[in-house]
Coordinates of C-alpha atoms and ligand atoms in Angstrom, one line a residue:
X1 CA 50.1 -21.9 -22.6
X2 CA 51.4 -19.9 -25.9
X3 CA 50.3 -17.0 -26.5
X4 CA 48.7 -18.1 -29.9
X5 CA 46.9 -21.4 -28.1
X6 CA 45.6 -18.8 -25.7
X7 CA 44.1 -16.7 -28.6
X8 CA 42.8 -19.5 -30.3
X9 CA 41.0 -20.3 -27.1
X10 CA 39.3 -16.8 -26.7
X11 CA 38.3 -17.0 -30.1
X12 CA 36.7 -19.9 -29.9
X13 CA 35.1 -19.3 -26.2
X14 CA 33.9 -16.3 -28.0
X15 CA 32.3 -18.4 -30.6
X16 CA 30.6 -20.4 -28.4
X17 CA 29.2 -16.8 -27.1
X18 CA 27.8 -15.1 -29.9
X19 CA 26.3 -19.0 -30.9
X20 CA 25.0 -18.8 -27.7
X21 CA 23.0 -15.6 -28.1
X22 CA 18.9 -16.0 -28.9
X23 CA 17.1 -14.9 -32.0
X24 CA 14.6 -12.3 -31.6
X25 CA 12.0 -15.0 -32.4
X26 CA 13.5 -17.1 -29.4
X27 CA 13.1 -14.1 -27.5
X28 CA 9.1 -13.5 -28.8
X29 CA 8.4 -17.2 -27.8
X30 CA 9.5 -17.0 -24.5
X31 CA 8.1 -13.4 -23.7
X32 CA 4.7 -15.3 -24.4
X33 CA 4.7 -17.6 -21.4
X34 CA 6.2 -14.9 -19.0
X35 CA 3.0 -12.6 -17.4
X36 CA 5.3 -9.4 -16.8
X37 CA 5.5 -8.9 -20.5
X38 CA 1.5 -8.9 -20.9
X39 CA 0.7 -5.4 -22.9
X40 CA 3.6 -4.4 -24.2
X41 CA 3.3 -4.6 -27.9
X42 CA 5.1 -6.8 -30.4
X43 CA 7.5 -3.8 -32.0
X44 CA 8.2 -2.5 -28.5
X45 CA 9.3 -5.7 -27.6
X46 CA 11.1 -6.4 -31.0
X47 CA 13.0 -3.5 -30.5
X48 CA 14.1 -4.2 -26.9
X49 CA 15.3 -7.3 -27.9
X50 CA 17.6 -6.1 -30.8
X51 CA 18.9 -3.4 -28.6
X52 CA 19.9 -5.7 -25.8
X53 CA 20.9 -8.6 -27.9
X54 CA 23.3 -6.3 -30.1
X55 CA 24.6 -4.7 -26.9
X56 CA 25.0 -8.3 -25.7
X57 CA 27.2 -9.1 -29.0
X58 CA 29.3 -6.3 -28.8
X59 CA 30.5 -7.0 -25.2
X60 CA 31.4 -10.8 -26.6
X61 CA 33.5 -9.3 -29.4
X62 CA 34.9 -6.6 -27.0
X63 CA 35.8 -9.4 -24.9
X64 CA 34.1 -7.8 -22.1
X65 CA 31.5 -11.0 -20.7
X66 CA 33.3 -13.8 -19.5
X67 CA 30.4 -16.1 -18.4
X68 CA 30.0 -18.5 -20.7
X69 CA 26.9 -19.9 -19.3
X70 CA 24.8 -16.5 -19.7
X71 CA 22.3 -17.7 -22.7
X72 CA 18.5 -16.5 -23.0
X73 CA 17.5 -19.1 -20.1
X74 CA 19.6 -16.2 -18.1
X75 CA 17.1 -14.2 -16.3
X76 CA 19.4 -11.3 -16.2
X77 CA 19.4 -11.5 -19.9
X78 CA 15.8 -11.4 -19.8
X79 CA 14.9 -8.8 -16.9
X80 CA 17.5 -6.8 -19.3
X81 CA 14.7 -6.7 -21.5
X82 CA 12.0 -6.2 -19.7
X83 CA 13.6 -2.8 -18.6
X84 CA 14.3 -1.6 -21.8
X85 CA 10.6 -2.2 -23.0
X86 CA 8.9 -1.3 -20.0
X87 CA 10.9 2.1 -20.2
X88 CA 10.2 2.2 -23.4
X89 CA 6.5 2.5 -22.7
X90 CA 6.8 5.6 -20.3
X91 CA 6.3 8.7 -21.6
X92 CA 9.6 11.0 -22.8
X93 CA 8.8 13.9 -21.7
X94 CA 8.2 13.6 -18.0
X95 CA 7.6 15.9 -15.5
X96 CA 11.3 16.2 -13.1
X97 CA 12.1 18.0 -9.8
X98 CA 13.6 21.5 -10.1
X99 CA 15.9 22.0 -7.7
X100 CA 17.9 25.0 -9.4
X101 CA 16.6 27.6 -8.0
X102 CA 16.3 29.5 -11.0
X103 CA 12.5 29.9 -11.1
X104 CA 11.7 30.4 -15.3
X105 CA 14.1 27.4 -16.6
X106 CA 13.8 27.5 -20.4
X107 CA 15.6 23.9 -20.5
X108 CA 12.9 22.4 -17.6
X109 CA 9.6 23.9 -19.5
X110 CA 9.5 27.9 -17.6
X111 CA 6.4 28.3 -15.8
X112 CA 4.2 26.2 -14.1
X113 CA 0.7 27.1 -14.5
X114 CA -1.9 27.9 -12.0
X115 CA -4.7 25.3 -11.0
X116 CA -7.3 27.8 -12.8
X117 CA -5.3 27.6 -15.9
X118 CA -5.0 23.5 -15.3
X119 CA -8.7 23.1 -15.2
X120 CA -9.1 25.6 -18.3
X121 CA -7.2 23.7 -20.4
X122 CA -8.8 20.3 -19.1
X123 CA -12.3 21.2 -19.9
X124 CA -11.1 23.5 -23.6
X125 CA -9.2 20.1 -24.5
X126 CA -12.0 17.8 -23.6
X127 CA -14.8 19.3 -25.1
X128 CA -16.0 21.1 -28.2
X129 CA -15.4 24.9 -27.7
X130 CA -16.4 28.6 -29.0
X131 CA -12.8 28.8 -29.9
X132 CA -13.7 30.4 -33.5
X133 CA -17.3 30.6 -33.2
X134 CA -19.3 34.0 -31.8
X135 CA -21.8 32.2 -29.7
X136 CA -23.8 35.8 -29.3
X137 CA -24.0 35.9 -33.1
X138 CA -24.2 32.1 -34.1
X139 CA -21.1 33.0 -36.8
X140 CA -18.1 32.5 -37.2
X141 CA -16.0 34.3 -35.0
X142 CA -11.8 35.3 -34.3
X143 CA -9.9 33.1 -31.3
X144 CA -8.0 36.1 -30.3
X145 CA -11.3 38.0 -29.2
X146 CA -10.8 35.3 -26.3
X147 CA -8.3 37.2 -24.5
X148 CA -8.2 40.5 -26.5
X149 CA -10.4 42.8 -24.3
X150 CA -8.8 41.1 -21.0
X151 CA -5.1 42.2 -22.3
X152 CA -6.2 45.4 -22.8
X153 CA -7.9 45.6 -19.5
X154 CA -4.8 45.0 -17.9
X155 CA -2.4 46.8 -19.7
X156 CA -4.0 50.0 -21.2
X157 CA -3.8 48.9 -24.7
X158 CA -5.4 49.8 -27.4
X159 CA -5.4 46.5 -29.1
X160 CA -4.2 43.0 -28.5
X161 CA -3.5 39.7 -30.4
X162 CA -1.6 36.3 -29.7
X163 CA 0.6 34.0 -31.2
X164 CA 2.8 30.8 -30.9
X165 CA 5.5 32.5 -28.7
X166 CA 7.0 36.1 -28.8
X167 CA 9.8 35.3 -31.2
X168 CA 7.2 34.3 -33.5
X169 CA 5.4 38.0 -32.1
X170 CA 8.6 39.5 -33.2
X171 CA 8.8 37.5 -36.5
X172 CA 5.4 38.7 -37.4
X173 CA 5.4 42.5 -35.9
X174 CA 8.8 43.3 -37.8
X175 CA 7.1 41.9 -41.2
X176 CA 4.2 43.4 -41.0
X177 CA 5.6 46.7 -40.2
X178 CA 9.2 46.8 -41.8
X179 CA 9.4 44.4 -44.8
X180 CA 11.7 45.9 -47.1
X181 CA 12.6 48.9 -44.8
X182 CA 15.2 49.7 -42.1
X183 CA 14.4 48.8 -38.8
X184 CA 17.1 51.5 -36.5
X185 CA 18.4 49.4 -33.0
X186 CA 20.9 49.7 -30.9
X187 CA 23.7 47.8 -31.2
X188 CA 23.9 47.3 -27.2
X189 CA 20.1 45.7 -27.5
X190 CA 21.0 42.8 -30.3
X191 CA 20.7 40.4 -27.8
X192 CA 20.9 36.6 -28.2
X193 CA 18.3 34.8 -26.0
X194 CA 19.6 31.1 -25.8
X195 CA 18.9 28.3 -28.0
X196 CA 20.9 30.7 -30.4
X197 CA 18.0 32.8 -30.5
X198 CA 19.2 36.2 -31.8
X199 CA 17.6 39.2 -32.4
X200 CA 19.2 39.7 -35.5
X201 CA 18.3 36.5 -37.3
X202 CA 15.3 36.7 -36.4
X203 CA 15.2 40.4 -38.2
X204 CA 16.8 39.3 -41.3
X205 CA 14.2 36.1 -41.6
X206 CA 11.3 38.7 -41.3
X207 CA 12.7 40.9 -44.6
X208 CA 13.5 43.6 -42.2
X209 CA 16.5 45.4 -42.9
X210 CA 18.6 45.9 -39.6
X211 CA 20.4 49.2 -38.8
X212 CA 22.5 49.4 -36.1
X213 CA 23.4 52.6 -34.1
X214 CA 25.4 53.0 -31.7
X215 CA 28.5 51.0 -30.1
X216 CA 27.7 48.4 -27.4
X217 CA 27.3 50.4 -24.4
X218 CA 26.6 54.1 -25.5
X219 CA 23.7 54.8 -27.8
X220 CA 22.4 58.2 -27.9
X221 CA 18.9 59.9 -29.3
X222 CA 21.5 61.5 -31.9
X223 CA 22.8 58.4 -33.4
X224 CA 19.2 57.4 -34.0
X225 CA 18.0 60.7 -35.1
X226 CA 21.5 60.6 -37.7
X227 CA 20.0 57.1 -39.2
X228 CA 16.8 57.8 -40.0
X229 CA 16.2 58.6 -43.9
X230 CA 13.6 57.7 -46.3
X231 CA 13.9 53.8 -46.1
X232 CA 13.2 53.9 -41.9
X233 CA 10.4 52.0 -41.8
X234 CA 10.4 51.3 -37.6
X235 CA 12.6 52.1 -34.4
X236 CA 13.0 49.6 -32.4
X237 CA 13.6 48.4 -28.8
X238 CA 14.7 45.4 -27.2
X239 CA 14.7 44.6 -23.8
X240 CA 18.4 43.2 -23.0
X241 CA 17.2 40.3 -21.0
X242 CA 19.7 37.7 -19.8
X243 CA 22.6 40.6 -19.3
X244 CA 22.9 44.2 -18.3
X245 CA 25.0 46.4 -19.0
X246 CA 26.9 48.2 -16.1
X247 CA 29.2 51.0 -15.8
X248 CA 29.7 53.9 -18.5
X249 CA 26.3 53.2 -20.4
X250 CA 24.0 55.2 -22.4
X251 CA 21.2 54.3 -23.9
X252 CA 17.9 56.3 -25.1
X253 CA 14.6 56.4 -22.8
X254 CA 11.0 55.4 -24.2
X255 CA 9.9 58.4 -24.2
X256 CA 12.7 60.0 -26.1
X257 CA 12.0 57.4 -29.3
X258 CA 8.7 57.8 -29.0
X259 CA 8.9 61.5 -29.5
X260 CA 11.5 60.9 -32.0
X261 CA 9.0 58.5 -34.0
X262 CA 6.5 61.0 -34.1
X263 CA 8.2 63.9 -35.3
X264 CA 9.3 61.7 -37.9
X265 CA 6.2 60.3 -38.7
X266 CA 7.7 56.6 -37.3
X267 CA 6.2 54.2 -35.6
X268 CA 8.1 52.3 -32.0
X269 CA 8.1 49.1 -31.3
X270 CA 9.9 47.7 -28.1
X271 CA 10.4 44.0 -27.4
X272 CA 10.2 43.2 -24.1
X273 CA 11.1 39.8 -23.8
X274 CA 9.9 39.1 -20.3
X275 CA 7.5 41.7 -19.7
X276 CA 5.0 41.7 -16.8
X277 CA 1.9 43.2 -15.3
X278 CA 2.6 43.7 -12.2
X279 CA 5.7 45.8 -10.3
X280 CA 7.6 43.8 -8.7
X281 CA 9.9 46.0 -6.8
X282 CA 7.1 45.9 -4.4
X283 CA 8.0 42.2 -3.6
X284 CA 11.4 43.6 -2.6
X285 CA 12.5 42.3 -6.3
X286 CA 13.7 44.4 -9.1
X287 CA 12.2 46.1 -11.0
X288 CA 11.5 44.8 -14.3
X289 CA 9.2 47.0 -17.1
X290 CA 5.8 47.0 -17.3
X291 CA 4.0 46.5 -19.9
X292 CA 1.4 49.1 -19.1
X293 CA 4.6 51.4 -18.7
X294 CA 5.6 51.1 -22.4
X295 CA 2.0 51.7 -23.3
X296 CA 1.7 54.5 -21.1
X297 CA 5.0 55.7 -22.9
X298 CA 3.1 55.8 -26.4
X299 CA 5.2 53.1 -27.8
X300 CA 3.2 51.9 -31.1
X301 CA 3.9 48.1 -30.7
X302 CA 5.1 45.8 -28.0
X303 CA 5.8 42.5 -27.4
X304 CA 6.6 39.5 -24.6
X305 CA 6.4 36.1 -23.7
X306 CA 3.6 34.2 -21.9
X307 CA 5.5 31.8 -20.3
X308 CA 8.2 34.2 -18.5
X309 CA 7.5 36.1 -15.7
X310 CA 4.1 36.3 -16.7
X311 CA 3.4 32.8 -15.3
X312 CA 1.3 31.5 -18.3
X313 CA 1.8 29.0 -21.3
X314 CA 4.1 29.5 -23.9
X315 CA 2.8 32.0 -26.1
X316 CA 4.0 35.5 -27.7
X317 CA 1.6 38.5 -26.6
X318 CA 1.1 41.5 -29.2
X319 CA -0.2 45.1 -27.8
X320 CA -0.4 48.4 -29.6
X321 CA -2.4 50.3 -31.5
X322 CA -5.5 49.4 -33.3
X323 CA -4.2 50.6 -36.5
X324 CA -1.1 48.4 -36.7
X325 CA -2.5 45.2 -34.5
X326 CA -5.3 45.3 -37.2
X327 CA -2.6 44.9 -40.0
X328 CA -0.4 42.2 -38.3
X329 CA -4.1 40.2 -37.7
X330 CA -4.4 40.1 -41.6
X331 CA -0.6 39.2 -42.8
X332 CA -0.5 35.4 -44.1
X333 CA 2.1 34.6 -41.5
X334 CA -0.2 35.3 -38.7
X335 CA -1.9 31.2 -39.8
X336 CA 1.4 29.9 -39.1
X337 CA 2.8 31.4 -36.0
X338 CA -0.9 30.8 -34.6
X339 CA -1.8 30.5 -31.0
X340 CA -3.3 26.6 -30.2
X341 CA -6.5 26.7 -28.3
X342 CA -4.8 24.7 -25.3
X343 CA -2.6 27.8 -24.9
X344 CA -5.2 30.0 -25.6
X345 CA -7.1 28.5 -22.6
X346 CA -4.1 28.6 -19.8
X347 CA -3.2 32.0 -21.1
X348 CA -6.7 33.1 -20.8
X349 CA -7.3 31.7 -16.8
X350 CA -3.2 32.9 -16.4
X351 CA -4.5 36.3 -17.1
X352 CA -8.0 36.5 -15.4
X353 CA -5.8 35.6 -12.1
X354 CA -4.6 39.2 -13.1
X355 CA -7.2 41.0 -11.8
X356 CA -6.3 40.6 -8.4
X357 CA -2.7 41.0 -7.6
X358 CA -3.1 39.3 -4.3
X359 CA -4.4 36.2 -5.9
X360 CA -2.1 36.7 -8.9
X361 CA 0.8 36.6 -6.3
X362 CA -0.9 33.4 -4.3
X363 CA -2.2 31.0 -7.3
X364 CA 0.7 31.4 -10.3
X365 CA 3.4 29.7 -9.2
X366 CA 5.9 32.0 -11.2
X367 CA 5.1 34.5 -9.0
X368 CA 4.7 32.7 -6.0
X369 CA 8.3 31.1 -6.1
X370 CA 9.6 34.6 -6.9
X371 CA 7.9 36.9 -4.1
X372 CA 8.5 33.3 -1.6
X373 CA 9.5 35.0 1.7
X374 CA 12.6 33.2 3.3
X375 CA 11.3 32.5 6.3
X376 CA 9.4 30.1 4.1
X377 CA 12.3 28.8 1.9
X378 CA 14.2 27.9 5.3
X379 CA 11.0 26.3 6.5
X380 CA 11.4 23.9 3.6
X381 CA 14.5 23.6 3.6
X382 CA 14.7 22.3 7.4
X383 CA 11.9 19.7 6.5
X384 CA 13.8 18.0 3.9
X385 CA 17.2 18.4 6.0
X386 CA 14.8 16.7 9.0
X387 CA 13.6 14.3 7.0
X388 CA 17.1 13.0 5.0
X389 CA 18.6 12.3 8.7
X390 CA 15.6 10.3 10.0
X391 CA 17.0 7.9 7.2
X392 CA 19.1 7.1 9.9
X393 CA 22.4 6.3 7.4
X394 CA 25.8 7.7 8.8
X395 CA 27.3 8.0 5.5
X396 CA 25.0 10.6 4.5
X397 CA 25.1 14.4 5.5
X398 CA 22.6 17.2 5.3
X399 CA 22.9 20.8 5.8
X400 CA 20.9 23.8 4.9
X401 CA 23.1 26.5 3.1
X402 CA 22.6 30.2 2.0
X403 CA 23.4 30.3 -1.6
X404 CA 21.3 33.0 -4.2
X405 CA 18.5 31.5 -6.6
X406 CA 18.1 33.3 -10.2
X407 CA 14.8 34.5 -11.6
X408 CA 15.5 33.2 -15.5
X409 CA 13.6 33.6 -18.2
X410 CA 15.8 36.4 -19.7
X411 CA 14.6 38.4 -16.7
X412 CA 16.4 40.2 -13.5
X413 CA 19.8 39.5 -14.8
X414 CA 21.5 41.1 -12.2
X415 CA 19.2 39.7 -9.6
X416 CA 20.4 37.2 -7.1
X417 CA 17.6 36.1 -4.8
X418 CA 18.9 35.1 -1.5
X419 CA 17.4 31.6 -1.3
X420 CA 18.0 28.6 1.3
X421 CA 19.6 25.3 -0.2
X422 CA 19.8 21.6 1.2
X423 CA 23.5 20.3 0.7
X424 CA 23.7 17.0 1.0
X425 CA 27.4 15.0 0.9
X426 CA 27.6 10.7 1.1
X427 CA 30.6 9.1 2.2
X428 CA 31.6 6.7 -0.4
X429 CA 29.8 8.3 -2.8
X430 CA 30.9 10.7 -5.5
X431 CA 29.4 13.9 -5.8
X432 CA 29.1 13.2 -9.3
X433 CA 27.7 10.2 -9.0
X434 CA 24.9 11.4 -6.5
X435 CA 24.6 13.9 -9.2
X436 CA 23.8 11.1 -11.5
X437 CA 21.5 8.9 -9.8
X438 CA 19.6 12.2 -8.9
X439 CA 19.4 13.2 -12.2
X440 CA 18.0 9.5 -13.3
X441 CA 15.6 8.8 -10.8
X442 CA 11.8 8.9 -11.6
X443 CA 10.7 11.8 -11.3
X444 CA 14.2 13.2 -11.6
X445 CA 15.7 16.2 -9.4
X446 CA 17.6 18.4 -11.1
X447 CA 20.4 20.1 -8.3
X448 CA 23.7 21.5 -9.0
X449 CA 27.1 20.9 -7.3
X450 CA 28.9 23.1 -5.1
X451 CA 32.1 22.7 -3.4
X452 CA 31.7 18.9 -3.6
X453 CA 28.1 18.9 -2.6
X454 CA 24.8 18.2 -4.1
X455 CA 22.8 21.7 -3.6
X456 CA 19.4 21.3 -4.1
X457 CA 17.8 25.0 -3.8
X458 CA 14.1 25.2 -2.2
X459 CA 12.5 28.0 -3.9
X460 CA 11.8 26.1 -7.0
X461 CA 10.9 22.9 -5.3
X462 CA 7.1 22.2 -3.9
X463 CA 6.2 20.5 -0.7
X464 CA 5.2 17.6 -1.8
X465 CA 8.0 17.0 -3.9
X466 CA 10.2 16.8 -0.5
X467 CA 9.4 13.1 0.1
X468 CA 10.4 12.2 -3.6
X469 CA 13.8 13.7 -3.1
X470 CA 14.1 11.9 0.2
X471 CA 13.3 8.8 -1.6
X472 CA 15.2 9.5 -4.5
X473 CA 18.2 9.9 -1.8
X474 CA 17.3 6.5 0.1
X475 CA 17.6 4.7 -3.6
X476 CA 21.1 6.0 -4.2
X477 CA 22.2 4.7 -0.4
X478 CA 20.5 1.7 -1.0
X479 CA 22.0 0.9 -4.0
X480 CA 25.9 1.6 -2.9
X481 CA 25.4 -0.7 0.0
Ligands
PLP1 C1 12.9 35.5 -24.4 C2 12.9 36.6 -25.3 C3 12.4 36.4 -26.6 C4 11.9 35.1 -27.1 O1 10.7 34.8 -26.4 P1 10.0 33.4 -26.6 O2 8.7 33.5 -25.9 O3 11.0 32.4 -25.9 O4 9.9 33.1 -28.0 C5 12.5 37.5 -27.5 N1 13.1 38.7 -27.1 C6 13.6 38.9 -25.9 C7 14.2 40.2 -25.5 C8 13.5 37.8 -24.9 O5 14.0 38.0 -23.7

């Protein structure tokens, strides 16, 4: 054949094609007499239909289908459909399997919250609630009084308030105290947080005007002691979070700036990013500050985040003194950057857990996962290795490996937690594609690769999440078959 009768024959083979494709309408009519579309409504099936048509058209033009029997009567065609609406009616944001390791993951949603904090947050949501009415009174009342007293209790503050999360406790500290003035920091301490989250922007956005002192890995009390002058309106600390700095450092203690403040009639505010309430060198972890420590310190004003190493729901916490906590209640800003009473209700059970450091430990998984003995990472670990090779398939191949798991969060940079991993390998299987098909089953597990193997760390992963990862493992063989 020519090459040009050969051409005109695609062309018109591909015109028979794209005649051949169904209207929406054909699509509508049909999807009336077939049960498995029952309940999914008109646009979602409107939509699925355009999408697959479309993609249907393009492969015609591309040249990529070459059946030219396939037409709506073709029930993959249709069960094309179907898939796109029925996932079109599951949620997007699901819950997924973290197999990291790394126990606060700002990309999988940080920490999980205790079963107290669950139910709070249930029964708040479901019901009418005091949440800004003084019951004792029968006025209105303030939502922070909620959890006020019961931050103080448990870190020796004077006063206490909450907001959306801490950069929004930043935001709102830095403007209420600094507007218009110089805020002094060390250059070593402007840290970005991820999500381009910097310290600095955040500063600027506040009307805060930044002065830095210092080079990156010396500051001394001197270079803060030279900036000072009659536009200082703060001094300011930040907790470096996601890196540390090693080797020949300097930086200024606490309690140094603190008694630099007050001879200079200045008040201190640290950011501590993380933050927590309970020591956890004594879980053979390292040691990260406590709040209570920077209150103890005299520090005027300091802030951290619910939802890292505290265990809770995002939020941003504010403690200080009543002077300056009473001022950042009443700026405007304080309506926007608000706490939600869903928050206000995990935070509140989150902290009550607090009480006890035992039970603290025991019921918030944050804390849980990161005090996790090995003994009991290896235990799960062996389960899921146990339970991968009763699938009785000789391509696949499980073995339990020692690699470190990462606290997150900003937190214990330089801690590596040794942790036990599950590697798994198939023959005749990518590791990338393992990766894949892990990463888009339901609920998906979320692992990383080493050496050519799919790790799948056990500190982050719960019991009963071991048969889904089996499962999700049986699909993947299944499907190469
Ligand atoms: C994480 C972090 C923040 C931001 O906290 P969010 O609760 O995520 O808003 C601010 N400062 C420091 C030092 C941090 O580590």
């Amino acid at each position: 054949m020519a090459e040009s009768d050969k051409q005109a024959g695609i062309t018109k083979t591909r015109q028979a094609l794209l005649r051949s494709l169904p209207g929406v309408d054909r699509v509508l009519e049909i999807a009336k007499t077939d049960s498995d579309f029952t309940g999914i409504p008109r646009s979602v099936l409107i939509a699925a239909a355009r999408l697959v048509i479309e993609t249907r058209r393009q492969m015609i033009l591309n040249e990529k289908l070459k059946i030219p029997e396939e037409t709506v009567t073709d029930s993959d065609f249709l069960a094309q459909i179907k898939a796109s609406a029925t996932a079109a009616m599951k949620p997007n944001l699901t819950r997924v399997i973290n197999a990291t390791g790394i126990v606060v993951h700002t990309n999988l949603g940080r920490s999980l919250l205790a079963d107290a904090a669950l139910d709070h947050i249930r029964t708040v949501a479901g019901r009418y609630s005091n949440l800004e009415f003084n019951l004792a009174e029968g006025r209105r009342g303030s939502r922070y009084t909620v959890v006020e007293d019961l931050i103080c209790e448990l870190t020796g503050a004077e006063s206490a308030m909450v907001v959306n999360n801490n950069a929004a406790a930043v935001l709102l500290s830095l403007d209420t105290i600094a507007r218009n003035k110089e805020v002094i920091v060390s250059r070593g301490e402007l840290v970005e947080i991820g999500g381009s989250f910097r310290i600095p922007d955040v500063m600027a956005k506040s009307g805060a005007i930044l002065k830095e002192v210092g080079t990156t890995n010396r500051t001394h009390l001197n270079d803060y002691q030279r900036a000072i002058s009659d536009q200082t309106g703060l001094l300011l600390k930040v907790h470096s979070s996601n890196f540390a700095l090693v080797g020949f450092t300097a930086s200024v203690s606490l309690k140094e700036m603190v008694e630099l403040g007050a001879r200079h009639g200045l008040p201190v505010m640290e950011d501590l990013g993380s933050g927590t309430l309970i020591d956890f060198s004594k879980y053979g972890l390292m040691k990260e500050p406590l709040v209570s420590e920077s209150v103890a310190a005299g520090v005027d004003i300091i802030t951290f985040s619910g939802d890292k190493l505290l265990g809770g729901p995002q939020a941003g916490i504010i403690v200080g003194t009543k002077l300056i906590v009473d001022k950042i209640k009443l700026n405007p800003l304080t309506r926007a950057l608000r706490i939600d009473k869903l928050t206000l209700a995990g935070l509140e059970s989150t902290l009550r857990l607090y009480r006890d450091e035992a039970k603290a430990i025991q019921s918030i998984p944050t804390l849980r996962m990161l005090s996790c003995s090995l003994a009991e990472i290896h235990k799960k670990a062996r389960r899921l290795k146990g339970m991968i090779l009763r699938l009785k398939d000789t391509r696949i191949d499980a073995e339990v490996a020692d690699l470190p798991s990462k606290a997150g969060g900003g937190a214990l940079p330089l801690l590596d937690l040794p942790s036990k991993c599950v590697a798994v390998r198939i023959n005749g299987i990518s590791v990338d594609a393992l990766e894949t098909h892990m990463r888009e089953h339901h609920p998906p597990v979320i692992g990383r690769i080493v050496d050519d193997k799919f790790i799948m760390d056990m500190r982050t992963v719960l019991n009963d999440e071991l048969p889904e990862i089996t499962a999700a493992l049986q699909t993947c063989l299944k499907e190469a078959q």
